[in-house]
PDB file of C-alpha atoms in Angstrom:
ATOM      1  CA  UNK A   1      13.181   0.709   9.193  1.00  0.00           C
ATOM      2  CA  UNK A   2      10.760   0.582  12.109  1.00  0.00           C
ATOM      3  CA  UNK A   3       7.594  -1.486  11.767  1.00  0.00           C
ATOM      4  CA  UNK A   4       5.312   0.527  14.035  1.00  0.00           C
ATOM      5  CA  UNK A   5       4.873   4.280  14.097  1.00  0.00           C
ATOM      6  CA  UNK A   6       4.201   6.313  17.206  1.00  0.00           C
ATOM      7  CA  UNK A   7       0.698   7.490  18.106  1.00  0.00           C
ATOM      8  CA  UNK A   8       0.818  10.903  19.800  1.00  0.00           C
ATOM      9  CA  UNK A   9      -1.941  12.748  21.645  1.00  0.00           C
ATOM     10  CA  UNK A  10      -2.199  16.394  20.580  1.00  0.00           C
ATOM     11  CA  UNK A  11      -2.994  19.245  22.952  1.00  0.00           C
ATOM     12  CA  UNK A  12      -4.575  22.379  21.496  1.00  0.00           C
ATOM     13  CA  UNK A  13      -6.984  24.987  22.943  1.00  0.00           C
ATOM     14  CA  UNK A  14      -9.444  24.326  20.124  1.00  0.00           C
ATOM     15  CA  UNK A  15      -9.633  20.628  20.973  1.00  0.00           C
ATOM     16  CA  UNK A  16     -10.368  21.467  24.592  1.00  0.00           C
ATOM     17  CA  UNK A  17     -12.966  24.100  23.660  1.00  0.00           C
ATOM     18  CA  UNK A  18     -14.891  21.693  21.415  1.00  0.00           C
ATOM     19  CA  UNK A  19     -14.295  18.676  23.687  1.00  0.00           C
ATOM     20  CA  UNK A  20     -12.475  16.615  21.060  1.00  0.00           C
ATOM     21  CA  UNK A  21      -9.819  13.950  21.462  1.00  0.00           C
ATOM     22  CA  UNK A  22      -7.167  14.225  18.745  1.00  0.00           C
ATOM     23  CA  UNK A  23      -4.198  11.938  18.156  1.00  0.00           C
ATOM     24  CA  UNK A  24      -1.709  11.784  15.310  1.00  0.00           C
ATOM     25  CA  UNK A  25      -0.102   8.722  13.763  1.00  0.00           C
ATOM     26  CA  UNK A  26       3.516   9.799  13.301  1.00  0.00           C
ATOM     27  CA  UNK A  27       4.378   7.978  10.093  1.00  0.00           C
ATOM     28  CA  UNK A  28       6.787  10.838   9.423  1.00  0.00           C
ATOM     29  CA  UNK A  29       9.060   9.183  12.000  1.00  0.00           C
ATOM     30  CA  UNK A  30       9.190   5.744  10.335  1.00  0.00           C
ATOM     31  CA  UNK A  31      12.459   6.499   8.544  1.00  0.00           C
ATOM     32  CA  UNK A  32      14.615   9.644   8.225  1.00  0.00           C
ATOM     33  CA  UNK A  33      14.399   9.587   4.408  1.00  0.00           C
ATOM     34  CA  UNK A  34      11.672   7.125   3.296  1.00  0.00           C
ATOM     35  CA  UNK A  35       9.090   8.540   5.683  1.00  0.00           C
ATOM     36  CA  UNK A  36       5.328   8.538   5.862  1.00  0.00           C
ATOM     37  CA  UNK A  37       3.123   7.022   3.215  1.00  0.00           C
ATOM     38  CA  UNK A  38       6.104   6.548   0.863  1.00  0.00           C
ATOM     39  CA  UNK A  39       7.573   4.006   3.288  1.00  0.00           C
ATOM     40  CA  UNK A  40       4.231   2.193   3.459  1.00  0.00           C
ATOM     41  CA  UNK A  41       3.730   2.205  -0.305  1.00  0.00           C
ATOM     42  CA  UNK A  42       7.230   0.995  -1.141  1.00  0.00           C
ATOM     43  CA  UNK A  43       7.435  -1.780   1.469  1.00  0.00           C
ATOM     44  CA  UNK A  44       5.718  -4.556  -0.488  1.00  0.00           C
ATOM     45  CA  UNK A  45       6.752  -3.188  -3.874  1.00  0.00           C
ATOM     46  CA  UNK A  46      10.398  -3.614  -2.867  1.00  0.00           C
ATOM     47  CA  UNK A  47       9.679  -7.091  -1.556  1.00  0.00           C
ATOM     48  CA  UNK A  48       7.965  -8.022  -4.837  1.00  0.00           C
ATOM     49  CA  UNK A  49      10.871  -6.683  -6.907  1.00  0.00           C
ATOM     50  CA  UNK A  50      13.370  -8.742  -4.926  1.00  0.00           C
ATOM     51  CA  UNK A  51      11.264 -11.916  -5.050  1.00  0.00           C
ATOM     52  CA  UNK A  52      10.690 -11.679  -8.823  1.00  0.00           C
ATOM     53  CA  UNK A  53      14.333 -10.964  -9.589  1.00  0.00           C
ATOM     54  CA  UNK A  54      13.927  -7.507 -11.115  1.00  0.00           C
ATOM     55  CA  UNK A  55      17.120  -5.466 -11.299  1.00  0.00           C
ATOM     56  CA  UNK A  56      15.452  -2.118 -10.768  1.00  0.00           C
ATOM     57  CA  UNK A  57      12.339   0.037 -10.533  1.00  0.00           C
ATOM     58  CA  UNK A  58      10.973   2.679 -12.906  1.00  0.00           C
ATOM     59  CA  UNK A  59       8.457   5.290 -11.817  1.00  0.00           C
ATOM     60  CA  UNK A  60       7.132   8.782 -12.493  1.00  0.00           C
ATOM     61  CA  UNK A  61       7.091  12.139 -10.724  1.00  0.00           C
ATOM     62  CA  UNK A  62       7.425  15.893 -10.825  1.00  0.00           C
ATOM     63  CA  UNK A  63      10.551  17.905 -10.194  1.00  0.00           C
ATOM     64  CA  UNK A  64      10.039  17.964  -6.399  1.00  0.00           C
ATOM     65  CA  UNK A  65       8.327  14.592  -5.987  1.00  0.00           C
ATOM     66  CA  UNK A  66       8.373  12.999  -2.530  1.00  0.00           C
ATOM     67  CA  UNK A  67       7.850   9.635  -4.234  1.00  0.00           C
ATOM     68  CA  UNK A  68      10.863  10.003  -6.545  1.00  0.00           C
ATOM     69  CA  UNK A  69      13.017  11.158  -3.623  1.00  0.00           C
ATOM     70  CA  UNK A  70      12.013   8.178  -1.471  1.00  0.00           C
ATOM     71  CA  UNK A  71      12.239   5.666  -4.326  1.00  0.00           C
ATOM     72  CA  UNK A  72      15.757   6.744  -5.278  1.00  0.00           C
ATOM     73  CA  UNK A  73      16.959   6.326  -1.713  1.00  0.00           C
ATOM     74  CA  UNK A  74      15.185   2.972  -1.274  1.00  0.00           C
ATOM     75  CA  UNK A  75      16.645   1.555  -4.488  1.00  0.00           C
ATOM     76  CA  UNK A  76      20.105   2.699  -3.441  1.00  0.00           C
ATOM     77  CA  UNK A  77      19.660   1.083  -0.032  1.00  0.00           C
ATOM     78  CA  UNK A  78      18.471  -2.208  -1.515  1.00  0.00           C
ATOM     79  CA  UNK A  79      21.025  -2.290  -4.375  1.00  0.00           C
ATOM     80  CA  UNK A  80      18.456  -1.792  -7.129  1.00  0.00           C
ATOM     81  CA  UNK A  81      18.661   0.356 -10.239  1.00  0.00           C
ATOM     82  CA  UNK A  82      16.216   3.251 -10.377  1.00  0.00           C
ATOM     83  CA  UNK A  83      14.779   5.160 -13.331  1.00  0.00           C
ATOM     84  CA  UNK A  84      12.686   8.283 -12.826  1.00  0.00           C
ATOM     85  CA  UNK A  85      10.508   9.625 -15.645  1.00  0.00           C
ATOM     86  CA  UNK A  86      10.371  13.283 -14.641  1.00  0.00           C
ATOM     87  CA  UNK A  87       7.955  15.932 -15.874  1.00  0.00           C
ATOM     88  CA  UNK A  88      10.083  18.944 -16.749  1.00  0.00           C
ATOM     89  CA  UNK A  89      13.415  20.050 -18.174  1.00  0.00           C
ATOM     90  CA  UNK A  90      16.899  18.693 -17.592  1.00  0.00           C
ATOM     91  CA  UNK A  91      18.051  21.630 -15.467  1.00  0.00           C
ATOM     92  CA  UNK A  92      15.662  20.440 -12.729  1.00  0.00           C
ATOM     93  CA  UNK A  93      18.222  17.714 -12.024  1.00  0.00           C
ATOM     94  CA  UNK A  94      20.106  20.239  -9.916  1.00  0.00           C
ATOM     95  CA  UNK A  95      17.224  21.123  -7.604  1.00  0.00           C
ATOM     96  CA  UNK A  96      16.982  20.088  -3.959  1.00  0.00           C
ATOM     97  CA  UNK A  97      14.957  16.902  -4.503  1.00  0.00           C
ATOM     98  CA  UNK A  98      16.349  15.563  -7.760  1.00  0.00           C
ATOM     99  CA  UNK A  99      19.984  16.287  -6.912  1.00  0.00           C
ATOM    100  CA  UNK A 100      19.545  13.868  -4.021  1.00  0.00           C
ATOM    101  CA  UNK A 101      17.852  11.309  -6.274  1.00  0.00           C
ATOM    102  CA  UNK A 102      20.740  11.600  -8.745  1.00  0.00           C
ATOM    103  CA  UNK A 103      23.251  11.315  -5.905  1.00  0.00           C
ATOM    104  CA  UNK A 104      21.582   8.044  -4.858  1.00  0.00           C
ATOM    105  CA  UNK A 105      22.021   6.712  -8.389  1.00  0.00           C
ATOM    106  CA  UNK A 106      18.652   7.322 -10.031  1.00  0.00           C
ATOM    107  CA  UNK A 107      18.675   7.630 -13.825  1.00  0.00           C
ATOM    108  CA  UNK A 108      16.579  10.757 -14.456  1.00  0.00           C
ATOM    109  CA  UNK A 109      14.728  10.898 -17.783  1.00  0.00           C
ATOM    110  CA  UNK A 110      13.046  14.263 -18.427  1.00  0.00           C
ATOM    111  CA  UNK A 111       9.929  14.416 -20.610  1.00  0.00           C
ATOM    112  CA  UNK A 112       7.541  17.163 -21.698  1.00  0.00           C
ATOM    113  CA  UNK A 113       4.023  17.462 -20.307  1.00  0.00           C
ATOM    114  CA  UNK A 114       2.423  15.769 -23.290  1.00  0.00           C
ATOM    115  CA  UNK A 115       4.609  12.702 -22.885  1.00  0.00           C
ATOM    116  CA  UNK A 116       4.140  12.699 -19.123  1.00  0.00           C
ATOM    117  CA  UNK A 117       0.367  12.516 -19.572  1.00  0.00           C
ATOM    118  CA  UNK A 118       0.921   9.060 -21.086  1.00  0.00           C
ATOM    119  CA  UNK A 119       2.193   7.662 -17.768  1.00  0.00           C
ATOM    120  CA  UNK A 120      -0.911   5.459 -17.416  1.00  0.00           C
ATOM    121  CA  UNK A 121      -1.231   4.655 -21.121  1.00  0.00           C
ATOM    122  CA  UNK A 122      -0.788   0.922 -21.793  1.00  0.00           C
ATOM    123  CA  UNK A 123       1.072   1.374 -25.082  1.00  0.00           C
ATOM    124  CA  UNK A 124       3.497   3.873 -23.553  1.00  0.00           C
ATOM    125  CA  UNK A 125       4.076   1.591 -20.562  1.00  0.00           C
ATOM    126  CA  UNK A 126       4.705  -1.313 -22.936  1.00  0.00           C
ATOM    127  CA  UNK A 127       7.386   0.714 -24.725  1.00  0.00           C
ATOM    128  CA  UNK A 128       9.032   1.510 -21.389  1.00  0.00           C
ATOM    129  CA  UNK A 129       8.924  -2.179 -20.447  1.00  0.00           C
ATOM    130  CA  UNK A 130      10.719  -3.023 -23.683  1.00  0.00           C
ATOM    131  CA  UNK A 131      13.278  -0.300 -23.057  1.00  0.00           C
ATOM    132  CA  UNK A 132      13.825  -1.396 -19.438  1.00  0.00           C
ATOM    133  CA  UNK A 133      12.922  -5.121 -19.458  1.00  0.00           C
ATOM    134  CA  UNK A 134      14.471  -5.851 -16.070  1.00  0.00           C
ATOM    135  CA  UNK A 135      12.703  -2.959 -14.286  1.00  0.00           C
ATOM    136  CA  UNK A 136       9.409  -3.135 -12.403  1.00  0.00           C
ATOM    137  CA  UNK A 137       7.147  -0.167 -13.223  1.00  0.00           C
ATOM    138  CA  UNK A 138       5.408   1.587 -10.328  1.00  0.00           C
ATOM    139  CA  UNK A 139       2.753   4.286 -11.014  1.00  0.00           C
ATOM    140  CA  UNK A 140       3.128   7.948 -10.109  1.00  0.00           C
ATOM    141  CA  UNK A 141       2.996   8.418  -6.356  1.00  0.00           C
ATOM    142  CA  UNK A 142       3.653   4.719  -5.813  1.00  0.00           C
ATOM    143  CA  UNK A 143      -0.063   3.929  -5.804  1.00  0.00           C
ATOM    144  CA  UNK A 144      -0.751   0.323  -6.821  1.00  0.00           C
ATOM    145  CA  UNK A 145      -2.182  -2.837  -5.226  1.00  0.00           C
ATOM    146  CA  UNK A 146       1.045  -3.590  -3.364  1.00  0.00           C
ATOM    147  CA  UNK A 147       1.072  -0.048  -2.001  1.00  0.00           C
ATOM    148  CA  UNK A 148      -2.458  -0.497  -0.630  1.00  0.00           C
ATOM    149  CA  UNK A 149      -1.320  -3.613   1.232  1.00  0.00           C
ATOM    150  CA  UNK A 150       1.398  -1.607   2.975  1.00  0.00           C
ATOM    151  CA  UNK A 151      -0.870   1.322   3.858  1.00  0.00           C
ATOM    152  CA  UNK A 152      -3.580  -1.034   5.171  1.00  0.00           C
ATOM    153  CA  UNK A 153      -1.205  -2.032   7.973  1.00  0.00           C
ATOM    154  CA  UNK A 154      -1.757   1.405   9.516  1.00  0.00           C
ATOM    155  CA  UNK A 155      -5.294   0.321  10.416  1.00  0.00           C
ATOM    156  CA  UNK A 156      -4.085  -2.891  12.005  1.00  0.00           C
ATOM    157  CA  UNK A 157      -1.590  -0.904  14.077  1.00  0.00           C
ATOM    158  CA  UNK A 158      -4.237   1.595  15.166  1.00  0.00           C
ATOM    159  CA  UNK A 159      -6.475  -1.258  16.326  1.00  0.00           C
ATOM    160  CA  UNK A 160      -3.691  -2.155  18.759  1.00  0.00           C
ATOM    161  CA  UNK A 161      -2.923   1.412  19.790  1.00  0.00           C
ATOM    162  CA  UNK A 162      -6.233   3.206  20.376  1.00  0.00           C
ATOM    163  CA  UNK A 163      -9.976   3.507  19.874  1.00  0.00           C
ATOM    164  CA  UNK A 164     -11.186   6.182  17.486  1.00  0.00           C
ATOM    165  CA  UNK A 165     -14.126   7.360  15.387  1.00  0.00           C
ATOM    166  CA  UNK A 166     -12.548   9.142  12.406  1.00  0.00           C
ATOM    167  CA  UNK A 167      -9.207   8.758  10.633  1.00  0.00           C
ATOM    168  CA  UNK A 168      -8.151  11.755   8.536  1.00  0.00           C
ATOM    169  CA  UNK A 169      -5.515  11.742   5.776  1.00  0.00           C
ATOM    170  CA  UNK A 170      -4.342  14.081   3.022  1.00  0.00           C
ATOM    171  CA  UNK A 171      -5.100  12.768  -0.481  1.00  0.00           C
ATOM    172  CA  UNK A 172      -2.791  13.218  -3.477  1.00  0.00           C
ATOM    173  CA  UNK A 173      -2.729  10.188  -5.779  1.00  0.00           C
ATOM    174  CA  UNK A 174      -5.450   8.289  -3.834  1.00  0.00           C
ATOM    175  CA  UNK A 175      -3.223   5.357  -2.913  1.00  0.00           C
ATOM    176  CA  UNK A 176      -3.002   6.122   0.797  1.00  0.00           C
ATOM    177  CA  UNK A 177      -6.709   6.659   1.385  1.00  0.00           C
ATOM    178  CA  UNK A 178      -7.480   3.543  -0.669  1.00  0.00           C
ATOM    179  CA  UNK A 179      -5.179   1.476   1.513  1.00  0.00           C
ATOM    180  CA  UNK A 180      -6.775   2.897   4.651  1.00  0.00           C
ATOM    181  CA  UNK A 181     -10.278   2.163   3.390  1.00  0.00           C
ATOM    182  CA  UNK A 182      -9.278  -1.400   2.573  1.00  0.00           C
ATOM    183  CA  UNK A 183      -7.488  -1.983   5.867  1.00  0.00           C
ATOM    184  CA  UNK A 184     -10.216  -0.440   7.999  1.00  0.00           C
ATOM    185  CA  UNK A 185     -12.999  -2.415   6.286  1.00  0.00           C
ATOM    186  CA  UNK A 186     -15.872  -0.082   7.277  1.00  0.00           C
ATOM    187  CA  UNK A 187     -15.007  -0.031  10.991  1.00  0.00           C
ATOM    188  CA  UNK A 188     -14.430   3.743  11.215  1.00  0.00           C
ATOM    189  CA  UNK A 189     -15.006   6.908   9.189  1.00  0.00           C
ATOM    190  CA  UNK A 190     -12.128   7.555   6.764  1.00  0.00           C
ATOM    191  CA  UNK A 191     -11.957  11.227   5.798  1.00  0.00           C
ATOM    192  CA  UNK A 192      -9.669  12.363   2.985  1.00  0.00           C
ATOM    193  CA  UNK A 193      -8.554  15.941   2.376  1.00  0.00           C
ATOM    194  CA  UNK A 194      -7.792  16.548  -1.316  1.00  0.00           C
ATOM    195  CA  UNK A 195      -4.576  18.552  -1.713  1.00  0.00           C
ATOM    196  CA  UNK A 196      -5.174  19.348  -5.392  1.00  0.00           C
ATOM    197  CA  UNK A 197      -7.999  21.011  -7.246  1.00  0.00           C
ATOM    198  CA  UNK A 198     -10.339  18.409  -8.742  1.00  0.00           C
ATOM    199  CA  UNK A 199     -13.987  17.382  -8.843  1.00  0.00           C
ATOM    200  CA  UNK A 200     -14.537  13.648  -8.833  1.00  0.00           C
ATOM    201  CA  UNK A 201     -11.207  12.353 -10.184  1.00  0.00           C
ATOM    202  CA  UNK A 202      -9.904  11.149  -6.821  1.00  0.00           C
ATOM    203  CA  UNK A 203     -13.159   9.430  -5.885  1.00  0.00           C
ATOM    204  CA  UNK A 204     -13.071   7.533  -9.172  1.00  0.00           C
ATOM    205  CA  UNK A 205      -9.418   6.638  -8.624  1.00  0.00           C
ATOM    206  CA  UNK A 206     -10.176   5.203  -5.174  1.00  0.00           C
ATOM    207  CA  UNK A 207     -12.906   3.015  -6.632  1.00  0.00           C
ATOM    208  CA  UNK A 208     -10.553   1.759  -9.337  1.00  0.00           C
ATOM    209  CA  UNK A 209      -7.816   0.938  -6.823  1.00  0.00           C
ATOM    210  CA  UNK A 210     -10.307  -0.827  -4.556  1.00  0.00           C
ATOM    211  CA  UNK A 211     -12.174  -2.489  -7.443  1.00  0.00           C
ATOM    212  CA  UNK A 212     -15.287  -1.081  -5.778  1.00  0.00           C
ATOM    213  CA  UNK A 213     -17.077   0.626  -8.652  1.00  0.00           C
ATOM    214  CA  UNK A 214     -20.568   0.263  -7.204  1.00  0.00           C
ATOM    215  CA  UNK A 215     -19.766   1.120  -3.567  1.00  0.00           C
ATOM    216  CA  UNK A 216     -20.825  -2.370  -2.503  1.00  0.00           C
ATOM    217  CA  UNK A 217     -17.750  -3.127  -0.431  1.00  0.00           C
ATOM    218  CA  UNK A 218     -16.672   0.124   1.230  1.00  0.00           C
ATOM    219  CA  UNK A 219     -18.972   2.982   2.214  1.00  0.00           C
ATOM    220  CA  UNK A 220     -17.478   4.615   5.312  1.00  0.00           C
ATOM    221  CA  UNK A 221     -15.247   7.102   3.513  1.00  0.00           C
ATOM    222  CA  UNK A 222     -15.390  10.566   1.987  1.00  0.00           C
ATOM    223  CA  UNK A 223     -13.034  12.989   0.247  1.00  0.00           C
ATOM    224  CA  UNK A 224     -13.433  16.704   0.934  1.00  0.00           C
ATOM    225  CA  UNK A 225     -12.427  18.863  -2.035  1.00  0.00           C
ATOM    226  CA  UNK A 226     -12.579  22.398  -0.660  1.00  0.00           C
ATOM    227  CA  UNK A 227      -9.246  22.638   1.191  1.00  0.00           C
ATOM    228  CA  UNK A 228      -6.741  22.615  -1.691  1.00  0.00           C
ATOM    229  CA  UNK A 229      -6.100  26.357  -1.154  1.00  0.00           C
ATOM    230  CA  UNK A 230      -5.998  27.108  -4.879  1.00  0.00           C
ATOM    231  CA  UNK A 231      -4.443  23.910  -6.193  1.00  0.00           C
ATOM    232  CA  UNK A 232      -1.553  21.519  -5.732  1.00  0.00           C
ATOM    233  CA  UNK A 233       1.407  23.040  -3.850  1.00  0.00           C
ATOM    234  CA  UNK A 234      -0.461  26.330  -3.466  1.00  0.00           C
ATOM    235  CA  UNK A 235      -1.121  27.920  -0.105  1.00  0.00           C
ATOM    236  CA  UNK A 236      -2.179  31.294   1.242  1.00  0.00           C
ATOM    237  CA  UNK A 237      -0.150  33.354   3.743  1.00  0.00           C
ATOM    238  CA  UNK A 238      -3.044  33.081   6.189  1.00  0.00           C
ATOM    239  CA  UNK A 239      -3.029  29.280   6.103  1.00  0.00           C
ATOM    240  CA  UNK A 240       0.762  29.163   6.361  1.00  0.00           C
ATOM    241  CA  UNK A 241       0.495  31.201   9.569  1.00  0.00           C
ATOM    242  CA  UNK A 242      -2.215  28.890  10.927  1.00  0.00           C
ATOM    243  CA  UNK A 243      -0.022  25.883  10.192  1.00  0.00           C
ATOM    244  CA  UNK A 244       3.022  27.447  11.841  1.00  0.00           C
ATOM    245  CA  UNK A 245       0.968  28.279  14.919  1.00  0.00           C
ATOM    246  CA  UNK A 246      -0.417  24.735  15.070  1.00  0.00           C
ATOM    247  CA  UNK A 247       3.093  23.268  14.873  1.00  0.00           C
ATOM    248  CA  UNK A 248       4.301  25.612  17.596  1.00  0.00           C
ATOM    249  CA  UNK A 249       1.469  24.577  19.929  1.00  0.00           C
ATOM    250  CA  UNK A 250       1.620  20.828  19.256  1.00  0.00           C
ATOM    251  CA  UNK A 251       5.347  20.431  18.652  1.00  0.00           C
ATOM    252  CA  UNK A 252       4.734  18.452  15.450  1.00  0.00           C
ATOM    253  CA  UNK A 253       6.402  19.595  12.190  1.00  0.00           C
ATOM    254  CA  UNK A 254       4.343  19.786   9.004  1.00  0.00           C
ATOM    255  CA  UNK A 255       4.790  20.885   5.396  1.00  0.00           C
ATOM    256  CA  UNK A 256       2.031  22.902   3.675  1.00  0.00           C
ATOM    257  CA  UNK A 257       1.500  20.736   0.556  1.00  0.00           C
ATOM    258  CA  UNK A 258       0.098  17.522   2.058  1.00  0.00           C
ATOM    259  CA  UNK A 259      -0.304  17.063   5.821  1.00  0.00           C
ATOM    260  CA  UNK A 260      -0.477  20.829   6.253  1.00  0.00           C
ATOM    261  CA  UNK A 261      -3.692  21.032   4.238  1.00  0.00           C
ATOM    262  CA  UNK A 262      -5.104  18.269   6.414  1.00  0.00           C
ATOM    263  CA  UNK A 263      -4.431  20.454   9.469  1.00  0.00           C
ATOM    264  CA  UNK A 264      -6.074  23.504   7.902  1.00  0.00           C
ATOM    265  CA  UNK A 265      -9.111  21.362   7.083  1.00  0.00           C
ATOM    266  CA  UNK A 266      -9.216  19.985  10.626  1.00  0.00           C
ATOM    267  CA  UNK A 267      -9.249  23.458  12.162  1.00  0.00           C
ATOM    268  CA  UNK A 268     -12.072  24.573   9.894  1.00  0.00           C
ATOM    269  CA  UNK A 269     -14.119  21.408  10.422  1.00  0.00           C
ATOM    270  CA  UNK A 270     -13.848  21.804  14.179  1.00  0.00           C
ATOM    271  CA  UNK A 271     -14.995  25.422  14.225  1.00  0.00           C
ATOM    272  CA  UNK A 272     -17.931  24.617  11.913  1.00  0.00           C
ATOM    273  CA  UNK A 273     -19.072  21.848  14.287  1.00  0.00           C
ATOM    274  CA  UNK A 274     -18.414  18.998  11.879  1.00  0.00           C
ATOM    275  CA  UNK A 275     -17.524  16.752  14.838  1.00  0.00           C
ATOM    276  CA  UNK A 276     -19.740  16.053  17.822  1.00  0.00           C
ATOM    277  CA  UNK A 277     -18.258  16.619  21.322  1.00  0.00           C
ATOM    278  CA  UNK A 278     -16.062  13.751  22.578  1.00  0.00           C
ATOM    279  CA  UNK A 279     -15.388  12.569  19.038  1.00  0.00           C
ATOM    280  CA  UNK A 280     -12.111  10.626  18.788  1.00  0.00           C
ATOM    281  CA  UNK A 281      -9.988  11.722  15.827  1.00  0.00           C
ATOM    282  CA  UNK A 282      -6.748  10.241  14.475  1.00  0.00           C
ATOM    283  CA  UNK A 283      -4.687  12.239  11.979  1.00  0.00           C
ATOM    284  CA  UNK A 284      -2.245  10.476   9.668  1.00  0.00           C
ATOM    285  CA  UNK A 285       1.033  12.333   9.233  1.00  0.00           C
ATOM    286  CA  UNK A 286       2.140  11.215   5.777  1.00  0.00           C
ATOM    287  CA  UNK A 287       5.664  12.640   6.015  1.00  0.00           C
ATOM    288  CA  UNK A 288       6.888  14.597   2.992  1.00  0.00           C
ATOM    289  CA  UNK A 289       9.004  16.992   5.043  1.00  0.00           C
ATOM    290  CA  UNK A 290      11.732  16.789   2.392  1.00  0.00           C
ATOM    291  CA  UNK A 291       9.398  18.926   0.298  1.00  0.00           C
ATOM    292  CA  UNK A 292      10.242  21.874   2.527  1.00  0.00           C
ATOM    293  CA  UNK A 293      13.707  21.914   0.961  1.00  0.00           C
ATOM    294  CA  UNK A 294      12.259  22.530  -2.479  1.00  0.00           C
ATOM    295  CA  UNK A 295       9.793  25.136  -1.252  1.00  0.00           C
ATOM    296  CA  UNK A 296      12.602  27.004   0.511  1.00  0.00           C
ATOM    297  CA  UNK A 297      14.792  26.697  -2.584  1.00  0.00           C
ATOM    298  CA  UNK A 298      12.013  28.255  -4.693  1.00  0.00           C
ATOM    299  CA  UNK A 299      11.600  31.068  -2.145  1.00  0.00           C
ATOM    300  CA  UNK A 300       8.040  29.996  -1.423  1.00  0.00           C
ATOM    301  CA  UNK A 301       8.952  29.571   2.258  1.00  0.00           C
ATOM    302  CA  UNK A 302      11.529  31.216   4.503  1.00  0.00           C
ATOM    303  CA  UNK A 303      14.183  28.829   5.815  1.00  0.00           C
ATOM    304  CA  UNK A 304      14.226  30.311   9.317  1.00  0.00           C
ATOM    305  CA  UNK A 305      10.460  29.816   9.734  1.00  0.00           C
ATOM    306  CA  UNK A 306      10.186  26.079   8.935  1.00  0.00           C
ATOM    307  CA  UNK A 307      11.781  22.851  10.190  1.00  0.00           C
ATOM    308  CA  UNK A 308      14.624  21.952   7.859  1.00  0.00           C
ATOM    309  CA  UNK A 309      14.640  18.535   6.163  1.00  0.00           C
ATOM    310  CA  UNK A 310      17.370  16.152   7.320  1.00  0.00           C
ATOM    311  CA  UNK A 311      19.481  16.801   4.211  1.00  0.00           C
ATOM    312  CA  UNK A 312      19.526  20.561   4.850  1.00  0.00           C
ATOM    313  CA  UNK A 313      20.282  20.163   8.547  1.00  0.00           C
ATOM    314  CA  UNK A 314      23.552  18.479   7.617  1.00  0.00           C
ATOM    315  CA  UNK A 315      24.692  21.395   5.442  1.00  0.00           C
TER     316      UNK A 315
END
């Protein structure tokens, strides 16, 4: 896996009109399968597992989870066992994402929603530890202290690659933005775009991950909550068209669940004069293009209108 992702300058009429400089950190190109923030989050977790002598990793996710997909492949690559606690029913094992996870050797354990809500409960986690004593447990989305260490390296790379004012990232489980905030250490504005409907949950989660409950350490960040487009994995036809047009102009592929919502937010923020002229913006492409396979499978997207994930290209 590569250690440094490409930084690409984006050309778009809107950027020229509002006199903005926009670049994108192409973490989607880090690895064909373990791309984007999943690669960053797993890097030091995998190292820790190997150093401590664990035989495998256990984690949590939904039926089309990017994290579960990446974790299954990583464990297969590094000769580790993998257990996925999956929200949903057993028939989901045959879907686009989980069929790949199963193919890579992941043991899929399906649970109902009530049980899945216990994924952060200490007693439930203790029972799982007793059931899988030689497995290291990683939270949903891969967001833990070791994940933050991996994501923080993005900021160190950017310091070598460019000068910028604002770094923008999609926010799902809060691990990526927390790592960026930590790595940047108040040098730039970190702007998160929430991809799910919530009020202050993500802000609280960031503070927990950073151990910064009173905002004494980090204060150059913000999460915008108005661009979720109706909720997690929901998107309007109008925004899908905007995203397709943006990809066509820039040549960069996106999916509409994570990085796509960041793009929709960017376009709106620009036209509402959120940024001053000559502002230098870096976007973080967090990967997740495998998710297109599931969206196409569910008939939420048309296959001929979106870039196919690597696994579908081979079919």
